[in-house]
């Protein structure tokens, strides 16, 4: 039995395919279309899934869509009507987009796949999120927590799950939304909504949460985890342009100008920013205030999630917790949930945002609607496209770069470990690309985390990121507790998906300067031998060469582009950046 899950028309479109309940392939459309956060109908991702399964569209038994379009349209209409005439623009935009495309997704699926309408199932948005976590976890039972911007009506749910049934017992409804609260601050701090949330999280450690009391005026949180927003501070209900209101600006002052340089006294002024501006001290002070605001919204978000996690576990009578929804990508909060919420076992879907809901919808159909038993655990995130050695040879030959094909995996790993140990920055393109937003050693840029200057080197050569975007360490799982104070969290699934921020041990801070954030934390990835054997073998060799089994890992893409998929895209990125070498399967390309 094949079930195809689809998510689209909102954030990150994607497709995923199950065969008899086992995941065969899953990918976001952006990796094929090369449009970042592509939300259009995921024709290419669907075709990729069918190809991987070796079937055609009409062989699919069921298609599961990640939400209920008519219920969502109803929410948008009701919300818009309630606020007319303020919401006229939202109303017009919604009507146009929905009548053109979104409501007719069933027809689009029918035409694309040539399957009868009764084989197309619509799963509620938060049921899809919940299923994407629980049915990928190894747990027989667990509490459930989903938190995002908004689905149909729900913006957050808690519930319980056992075997093949998930029951969402509590919901918070739009416009009360923790995701939209965080997004309002993301916009206020000068970043793009649905893209810059990480930057707010990364900026927070540069600040002190001295505006927590002000932020608490925006959200009321009950002990049972229910919350409501104070709507006078927001405009997202009736505006397509601005998420926060004049009252918000009155409370917090002027918003940070879009995409301006961020630096404070603590961060210093990185060399790759160019010359110091003459009003450096004024700008640093202004940025400090914004960092304090970031710290404050982050603190309130963490408190709220902790309250919700505790309430979910208490009601479910479980210490195991499954999380999904875009807010579950807040890896600092996830770390605290494991440390402080009484949670013994945590699973977070690596594609916690809306792309992951495609997989969740398919799993929900398989287990909860059709009643099939479970038997799948998501051990790794490598579910995307693989490219053959022949394809790599052809691309390498056409590139004009000096290329060396290693005789076997050992030779390739030895050579790559040598490059990293000698301070080279390496593009690493191996196997199937990752599911979800993080690069986890399939499409990564790797470097030596022991070198204090490596952050600047990679920023100058490749990434140009502000200091608030720390680079992540990938560490052998069995060695994680040597460097990080995880108190057992390194053995948890979110650690292998880079979804936990943990303290760096005091004596390791000097060992890993390039991946240790300003507050001595790190968003670590633990690398498990059985799940990621080649990446594990590489880091083992790096450990032998340097004494430290850790590499610095950042996603293989240039600023503003999706992570690379094909060998050609990897070579293009290699040629347009300061990467020293590019390793694709057994092939190594050099600049000189
Ligand atoms: Fe969502």
XYZ file of C-alpha atoms and ligand atoms in Angstrom:
593
model
C 0.000 0.000 0.000
C 1.297 3.430 -0.995
C 0.182 6.651 0.681
C 1.374 9.986 -0.619
C 1.317 12.972 1.742
C 1.188 16.500 0.378
C 1.645 19.913 2.004
C 1.380 23.157 0.041
C -0.095 26.625 -0.449
C 1.110 27.980 2.862
C 4.801 27.809 3.760
C 7.113 25.064 2.623
C 5.448 22.754 0.106
C 6.536 19.133 0.268
C 5.643 15.523 -0.484
C 6.314 12.244 1.297
C 5.484 8.667 0.372
C 4.905 5.607 2.558
C 4.964 1.996 1.452
C 3.180 -0.254 3.951
C 3.775 2.359 6.627
C 7.513 2.674 5.973
C 8.803 6.006 4.747
C 10.314 5.659 1.261
C 11.034 9.296 0.377
C 10.252 12.815 1.556
C 11.375 16.157 0.197
C 10.572 19.826 0.132
C 9.692 21.362 -3.216
C 12.296 24.136 -2.836
C 15.128 21.632 -3.311
C 13.879 20.942 -6.855
C 12.339 24.275 -7.878
C 15.225 26.258 -6.308
C 12.689 28.765 -4.933
C 13.334 29.188 -1.222
C 10.286 28.206 0.888
C 8.403 27.387 -2.328
C 4.776 26.941 -1.296
C 3.254 26.121 -4.689
C 1.797 22.738 -5.616
C 4.792 20.382 -5.149
C 4.750 18.679 -8.568
C 8.485 17.977 -8.557
C 8.595 16.642 -5.011
C 5.603 14.401 -5.820
C 7.322 13.071 -8.957
C 10.495 12.437 -6.967
C 8.489 10.453 -4.368
C 6.777 8.384 -7.078
C 10.138 7.692 -8.760
C 11.712 6.590 -5.488
C 8.776 4.262 -4.851
C 8.969 3.015 -8.451
C 5.288 3.657 -9.121
C 3.120 6.005 -11.144
C 0.463 8.364 -9.796
C -2.419 5.984 -10.426
C -0.671 3.298 -8.323
C -0.996 5.457 -5.217
C -3.655 3.997 -2.894
C -4.349 7.184 -0.970
C -3.282 10.788 -1.027
C -3.354 12.580 2.323
C -3.458 16.370 2.301
C -2.021 18.156 5.355
C -5.047 20.282 6.187
C -8.717 20.919 5.466
C -8.884 23.754 2.955
C -12.590 24.545 3.366
C -12.330 24.799 7.146
C -9.339 27.075 6.773
C -11.107 29.214 4.177
C -14.023 29.486 6.570
C -11.677 30.761 9.290
C -10.174 33.331 6.947
C -13.606 34.522 5.806
C -15.004 34.696 9.331
C -11.966 36.570 10.628
C -12.025 38.979 7.708
C -15.783 39.604 7.991
C -15.505 40.287 11.696
C -13.005 43.060 11.085
C -14.379 44.745 7.947
C -13.545 47.412 6.835
C -10.112 47.214 8.550
C -9.494 43.850 6.950
C -10.547 44.688 3.388
C -7.082 43.976 1.997
C -6.826 40.602 3.734
C -10.274 39.768 2.489
C -9.532 40.636 -1.130
C -6.218 38.809 -1.126
C -7.702 35.722 0.514
C -10.651 35.510 -1.850
C -8.417 35.822 -4.892
C -5.830 33.276 -3.783
C -8.315 30.791 -2.413
C -10.767 30.862 -5.276
C -7.976 30.571 -7.806
C -6.112 27.675 -6.344
C -6.342 26.562 -2.802
C -9.926 25.348 -2.604
C -9.517 23.258 -5.718
C -6.535 21.308 -4.509
C -8.581 18.095 -4.735
C -9.023 18.596 -8.473
C -5.361 19.402 -8.844
C -4.393 16.195 -7.028
C -6.864 14.153 -9.100
C -5.522 15.548 -12.342
C -1.892 15.165 -11.344
C -2.102 11.625 -10.010
C -5.158 10.289 -11.857
C -6.749 8.775 -8.777
C -10.448 8.794 -7.810
C -11.642 11.520 -5.408
C -12.598 9.074 -2.653
C -8.908 8.183 -2.362
C -7.999 11.717 -1.398
C -8.081 12.322 2.356
C -7.907 15.623 4.199
C -6.335 15.572 7.648
C -6.572 18.475 10.085
C -3.458 20.635 10.132
C -2.516 19.988 13.761
C -3.440 16.301 13.515
C -0.879 16.196 10.697
C 1.724 17.914 12.860
C 0.968 15.596 15.794
C 1.179 12.497 13.596
C 4.471 13.674 12.079
C 5.992 13.494 15.555
C 4.291 10.588 17.321
C 4.195 8.125 14.408
C 7.896 8.797 13.686
C 8.849 8.345 17.339
C 9.783 5.077 19.042
C 7.174 5.672 21.764
C 4.130 3.430 22.378
C 2.453 6.259 24.246
C 3.208 9.926 24.740
C 1.854 13.375 25.423
C 1.486 15.586 22.347
C 2.273 19.262 21.922
C 1.900 21.085 18.591
C 2.534 24.816 18.259
C 2.689 26.903 15.093
C 1.450 30.158 13.545
C -1.946 28.865 12.515
C -3.569 25.921 10.744
C -7.316 25.881 10.126
C -8.351 27.384 13.471
C -5.917 25.788 15.890
C -2.572 27.424 16.621
C -1.563 25.058 19.411
C -2.827 21.714 20.648
C -2.089 19.264 23.402
C -3.234 15.709 23.668
C -2.257 12.127 24.180
C -1.329 9.290 21.898
C -1.192 5.562 22.280
C -0.342 2.901 19.714
C -2.091 4.014 16.521
C -4.397 6.709 17.909
C -3.751 10.350 18.624
C -6.315 12.352 20.546
C -5.910 16.119 20.636
C -7.865 17.164 23.698
C -7.054 20.881 24.039
C -6.733 23.549 21.385
C -5.919 27.253 21.272
C -7.574 29.020 18.346
C -6.593 31.838 16.016
C -5.939 34.735 16.468
C -4.343 33.614 19.742
C -1.050 32.188 18.523
C 2.382 31.762 20.083
C 3.883 31.366 16.606
C 2.371 34.636 15.416
C 3.520 36.375 18.615
C 7.088 35.265 17.904
C 6.698 36.257 14.257
C 5.541 39.750 15.277
C 8.855 40.191 17.128
C 10.718 38.654 14.187
C 9.278 41.360 11.933
C 9.796 44.070 14.563
C 13.467 43.080 14.871
C 13.939 43.590 11.126
C 13.726 40.020 9.828
C 11.536 38.195 7.391
C 8.650 36.296 9.009
C 8.902 32.488 8.624
C 12.596 32.877 7.881
C 14.167 35.082 10.528
C 12.818 33.330 13.647
C 16.202 31.603 14.088
C 17.889 34.953 14.041
C 15.746 36.169 16.940
C 16.631 33.001 18.859
C 20.342 33.476 18.052
C 20.250 37.174 18.956
C 18.666 36.525 22.358
C 21.900 35.427 24.119
C 23.402 38.851 23.358
C 20.689 40.492 25.430
C 19.161 40.486 28.903
C 15.439 39.720 29.188
C 14.691 43.102 30.753
C 11.423 43.557 28.814
C 9.781 40.367 30.037
C 7.098 42.239 31.944
C 6.217 44.250 28.830
C 6.074 41.106 26.685
C 3.780 39.515 29.269
C 1.284 42.284 28.563
C 0.900 40.736 25.118
C 0.076 37.180 26.209
C -1.809 35.649 29.117
C -0.823 32.094 29.914
C -2.904 29.897 32.218
C -1.417 27.179 34.363
C -3.073 24.574 32.171
C -1.159 25.860 29.122
C -4.066 27.716 27.498
C -3.095 31.211 26.399
C -4.569 34.275 24.754
C -3.038 37.284 23.059
C -3.908 40.849 23.908
C -5.050 41.711 20.390
C -4.651 45.468 20.623
C -0.896 44.889 20.117
C -1.269 43.052 16.790
C -2.292 43.781 13.237
C -1.932 40.345 11.630
C -5.686 39.720 11.994
C -6.545 42.510 9.577
C -3.387 43.426 7.690
C -1.381 41.758 4.958
C 1.541 44.112 5.562
C 2.193 44.428 9.276
C 1.964 41.930 12.106
C 2.262 44.311 15.071
C 0.164 47.391 15.855
C 0.805 51.000 16.825
C 0.231 50.011 20.467
C 3.085 47.507 20.094
C 5.369 50.257 18.787
C 4.285 52.520 21.628
C 5.262 49.821 24.108
C 8.572 48.753 22.559
C 9.739 51.804 20.585
C 10.753 52.016 16.954
C 11.244 48.764 15.053
C 14.749 47.781 13.969
C 15.355 48.792 10.342
C 15.120 45.802 8.016
C 18.305 43.749 7.514
C 20.669 46.264 9.099
C 23.969 45.053 10.534
C 23.670 43.630 14.012
C 26.468 44.086 16.520
C 26.786 44.893 20.205
C 29.656 45.487 22.584
C 29.662 41.729 23.260
C 29.736 40.677 19.628
C 32.265 43.278 18.490
C 32.318 44.422 14.886
C 33.216 41.442 12.665
C 35.912 42.083 10.050
C 33.611 40.925 7.251
C 31.227 43.816 7.992
C 33.829 46.161 6.508
C 34.856 49.459 8.112
C 33.506 50.457 11.493
C 30.826 53.127 11.125
C 31.597 56.489 12.751
C 28.516 56.198 14.987
C 29.517 52.697 16.117
C 28.771 53.303 19.822
C 25.258 54.620 19.110
C 24.450 51.736 16.796
C 25.831 49.181 19.265
C 23.633 50.662 22.009
C 20.553 50.587 19.758
C 21.276 46.970 18.846
C 21.726 46.112 22.512
C 18.152 47.213 23.133
C 16.948 44.995 20.282
C 18.987 42.086 21.657
C 17.296 42.663 25.030
C 13.917 42.503 23.286
C 14.933 39.271 21.534
C 15.985 37.838 24.904
C 12.637 38.879 26.373
C 10.376 37.314 23.712
C 12.571 34.208 23.749
C 12.222 33.967 27.555
C 8.423 34.349 27.439
C 8.198 31.796 24.609
C 10.268 29.331 26.622
C 8.131 29.861 29.748
C 4.948 29.370 27.733
C 6.222 26.206 26.063
C 7.391 24.838 29.419
C 3.933 25.442 30.895
C 2.276 23.792 27.893
C 4.661 20.823 27.948
C 4.084 20.253 31.673
C 0.314 20.517 31.236
C 0.326 18.149 28.256
C 2.352 15.535 30.138
C 0.274 15.870 33.279
C -3.017 15.419 31.448
C -1.686 12.530 29.382
C -0.133 10.882 32.432
C 3.109 10.483 30.509
C 6.681 11.707 30.776
C 7.241 11.140 27.073
C 6.507 14.082 24.799
C 6.169 14.444 21.016
C 6.357 17.893 19.461
C 5.841 19.438 16.023
C 4.684 22.688 14.435
C 7.049 25.498 13.476
C 7.570 26.628 17.078
C 9.046 23.190 17.872
C 12.090 24.306 15.857
C 12.934 26.573 18.803
C 15.858 24.421 19.880
C 16.659 26.535 22.940
C 13.131 25.937 24.263
C 13.406 22.221 23.427
C 16.575 21.972 25.514
C 14.777 23.553 28.461
C 11.744 21.273 28.061
C 14.030 18.276 28.490
C 15.792 19.828 31.467
C 12.902 21.451 33.290
C 9.485 20.082 32.286
C 9.809 16.604 33.780
C 10.033 15.092 30.295
C 12.134 11.922 30.231
C 11.877 11.259 26.480
C 11.369 13.840 23.770
C 10.766 13.416 20.055
C 10.568 16.388 17.703
C 9.821 15.913 14.022
C 12.903 17.233 12.154
C 10.643 18.906 9.574
C 8.590 20.411 12.389
C 7.155 23.164 10.171
C 4.463 22.731 7.573
C 6.576 20.640 5.202
C 6.645 17.883 7.816
C 2.852 17.898 7.903
C 2.842 16.107 4.513
C 4.479 13.120 6.170
C 2.221 13.510 9.202
C -0.912 13.433 7.042
C 0.269 10.236 5.322
C 1.090 8.567 8.656
C -2.230 9.696 10.139
C -4.055 8.103 7.200
C -2.095 4.880 7.511
C -2.423 4.359 11.259
C -5.368 6.332 12.498
C -7.789 6.244 9.552
C -6.880 2.865 8.053
C -5.845 1.287 11.359
C -2.595 -0.323 10.238
C -0.080 -1.244 12.943
C 3.033 0.812 13.533
C 6.556 -0.235 12.624
C 8.457 2.857 11.567
C 10.839 5.028 13.579
C 12.552 8.010 11.967
C 16.187 7.262 12.792
C 17.645 9.861 10.433
C 16.565 12.648 8.089
C 18.151 11.474 4.813
C 15.000 10.952 2.727
C 15.726 13.157 -0.290
C 17.308 12.605 -3.678
C 20.533 10.649 -4.190
C 22.843 11.134 -7.180
C 24.833 8.313 -8.749
C 28.616 8.239 -9.036
C 28.104 8.447 -12.810
C 26.149 11.677 -12.474
C 28.854 13.048 -10.181
C 31.623 12.054 -12.658
C 29.796 13.784 -15.507
C 29.271 16.962 -13.492
C 32.865 16.941 -12.227
C 34.260 16.470 -15.739
C 32.191 19.379 -17.053
C 33.235 21.660 -14.185
C 36.827 22.304 -15.191
C 38.002 21.890 -11.580
C 40.801 19.502 -10.707
C 39.061 16.281 -9.674
C 40.304 13.215 -7.869
C 38.176 10.083 -7.616
C 39.141 8.106 -4.533
C 39.454 4.346 -4.903
C 37.103 3.605 -2.015
C 35.279 5.112 0.936
C 38.255 4.761 3.286
C 40.508 6.729 0.959
C 37.862 9.450 0.541
C 37.298 9.720 4.305
C 41.038 9.871 5.054
C 41.535 12.591 2.477
C 38.540 14.638 3.705
C 39.619 14.322 7.340
C 43.108 15.564 6.325
C 41.581 18.562 4.559
C 39.479 19.464 7.599
C 42.329 18.935 10.077
C 44.522 21.249 8.013
C 41.982 24.071 8.202
C 40.279 23.687 4.825
C 36.579 24.472 4.389
C 34.900 21.577 2.622
C 31.614 21.163 0.758
C 30.206 17.753 1.693
C 27.626 16.219 -0.669
C 26.705 12.652 0.254
C 23.757 10.361 -0.338
C 20.193 11.586 0.017
C 19.532 15.196 1.008
C 17.921 16.015 4.325
C 14.248 16.296 5.209
C 13.577 19.539 7.071
C 15.481 22.802 7.335
C 18.738 21.549 8.878
C 21.803 20.214 7.064
C 22.805 17.081 8.937
C 25.817 15.771 7.058
C 24.262 15.011 3.651
C 24.518 18.524 2.170
C 26.797 20.376 4.584
C 29.726 22.765 4.632
C 32.263 21.418 7.110
C 35.230 22.961 8.885
C 37.415 22.584 11.982
C 35.589 23.901 15.090
C 38.833 24.120 17.097
C 39.956 27.222 15.260
C 38.704 30.448 16.808
C 38.943 32.195 13.460
C 36.900 29.578 11.587
C 33.607 31.382 12.123
C 35.024 34.469 10.427
C 36.759 32.394 7.750
C 33.490 30.696 6.768
C 31.583 33.958 6.998
C 34.053 35.762 4.787
C 34.421 32.953 2.287
C 30.921 31.605 2.084
C 28.165 32.620 4.382
C 28.295 36.230 5.474
C 26.132 35.773 8.532
C 25.765 38.055 11.483
C 27.297 36.953 14.793
C 23.896 35.895 16.074
C 23.883 32.939 13.699
C 26.254 30.534 15.428
C 27.571 27.523 13.520
C 26.666 24.106 14.815
C 28.942 21.322 16.033
C 28.362 17.757 14.784
C 29.749 15.384 17.396
C 29.892 11.606 17.641
C 26.989 10.687 19.880
C 29.204 8.567 22.123
C 31.526 11.561 22.697
C 28.882 14.288 23.102
C 28.964 14.357 26.889
C 32.708 15.026 26.863
C 32.026 18.463 25.403
C 28.405 19.301 26.180
C 26.563 19.340 29.484
C 23.497 17.554 28.135
C 22.570 15.478 31.183
C 21.537 12.607 28.956
C 19.878 14.735 26.265
C 22.580 13.742 23.767
C 20.940 10.319 23.543
C 17.552 11.824 22.656
C 16.260 11.984 19.096
C 16.054 15.792 18.830
C 19.853 15.903 19.316
C 20.436 13.943 16.134
C 18.184 16.383 14.265
C 20.026 19.468 15.623
C 16.940 20.493 17.571
C 18.472 20.983 21.016
C 20.643 23.769 22.335
C 22.791 22.609 25.246
C 25.479 24.202 27.437
C 29.095 23.699 26.382
C 31.158 22.341 29.278
C 33.524 24.868 30.753
C 36.686 23.028 29.794
C 35.389 22.486 26.228
C 34.698 26.135 25.438
C 38.295 26.762 24.480
C 38.365 23.506 22.504
C 35.360 24.416 20.316
C 35.513 28.202 19.936
C 34.000 28.255 16.445
C 30.782 26.507 17.481
C 30.298 27.934 20.980
C 27.767 30.762 21.169
C 28.211 33.923 23.236
C 26.281 32.373 26.162
C 28.447 29.213 26.026
C 25.729 27.141 24.414
C 25.728 25.129 21.197
C 23.056 23.783 18.877
C 24.688 20.417 18.674
C 24.009 17.515 16.332
C 24.833 14.087 17.674
C 25.896 11.707 14.932
C 24.772 8.120 15.406
C 26.753 5.407 13.661
C 23.804 3.211 12.691
C 21.811 6.160 11.333
C 24.564 8.149 9.554
C 27.449 5.701 9.034
C 29.521 7.704 6.548
C 29.291 10.995 8.437
C 30.086 9.132 11.649
C 33.142 7.545 10.004
C 34.353 10.949 8.806
C 34.068 12.551 12.245
C 35.794 9.518 13.790
C 38.753 10.110 11.462
C 38.737 13.831 12.215
C 38.866 12.874 15.889
C 41.882 10.640 15.241
C 43.652 13.427 13.375
C 42.881 16.287 15.760
C 41.965 14.653 19.055
C 38.476 16.221 18.852
C 35.696 14.159 17.209
C 33.650 17.215 16.257
C 33.180 19.110 12.998
C 31.619 22.503 12.401
C 28.537 22.004 10.221
C 26.550 24.566 8.314
C 24.116 24.112 5.455
C 25.494 23.768 1.918
C 24.043 26.856 0.261
C 24.818 30.465 -0.368
C 22.885 33.168 1.437
C 19.259 33.323 0.319
C 19.392 30.092 -1.725
C 17.879 26.702 -0.881
C 20.317 23.987 0.213
C 21.926 22.306 -2.817
C 20.476 19.125 -4.242
C 22.344 18.035 -7.399
C 26.100 17.730 -8.078
C 25.751 20.643 -10.522
C 24.272 22.858 -7.793
C 27.048 21.804 -5.414
C 29.675 22.679 -8.035
C 28.008 26.000 -8.768
C 28.072 26.895 -5.056
C 31.686 25.683 -4.844
C 32.692 27.916 -7.740
C 30.879 30.998 -6.407
C 32.273 30.719 -2.876
C 35.554 30.431 -1.067
C 35.141 26.707 -0.362
C 38.533 24.992 -0.601
C 37.350 21.539 -1.677
C 34.151 19.760 -2.639
C 33.589 16.120 -1.719
C 30.774 14.359 -3.589
C 30.530 10.668 -2.782
C 34.053 9.441 -3.701
C 34.919 12.439 -5.890
C 36.949 15.360 -4.548
C 37.187 18.661 -6.433
C 39.894 21.228 -5.708
C 40.245 24.862 -6.620
C 43.959 24.548 -7.368
Fe 1.642 24.408 10.798
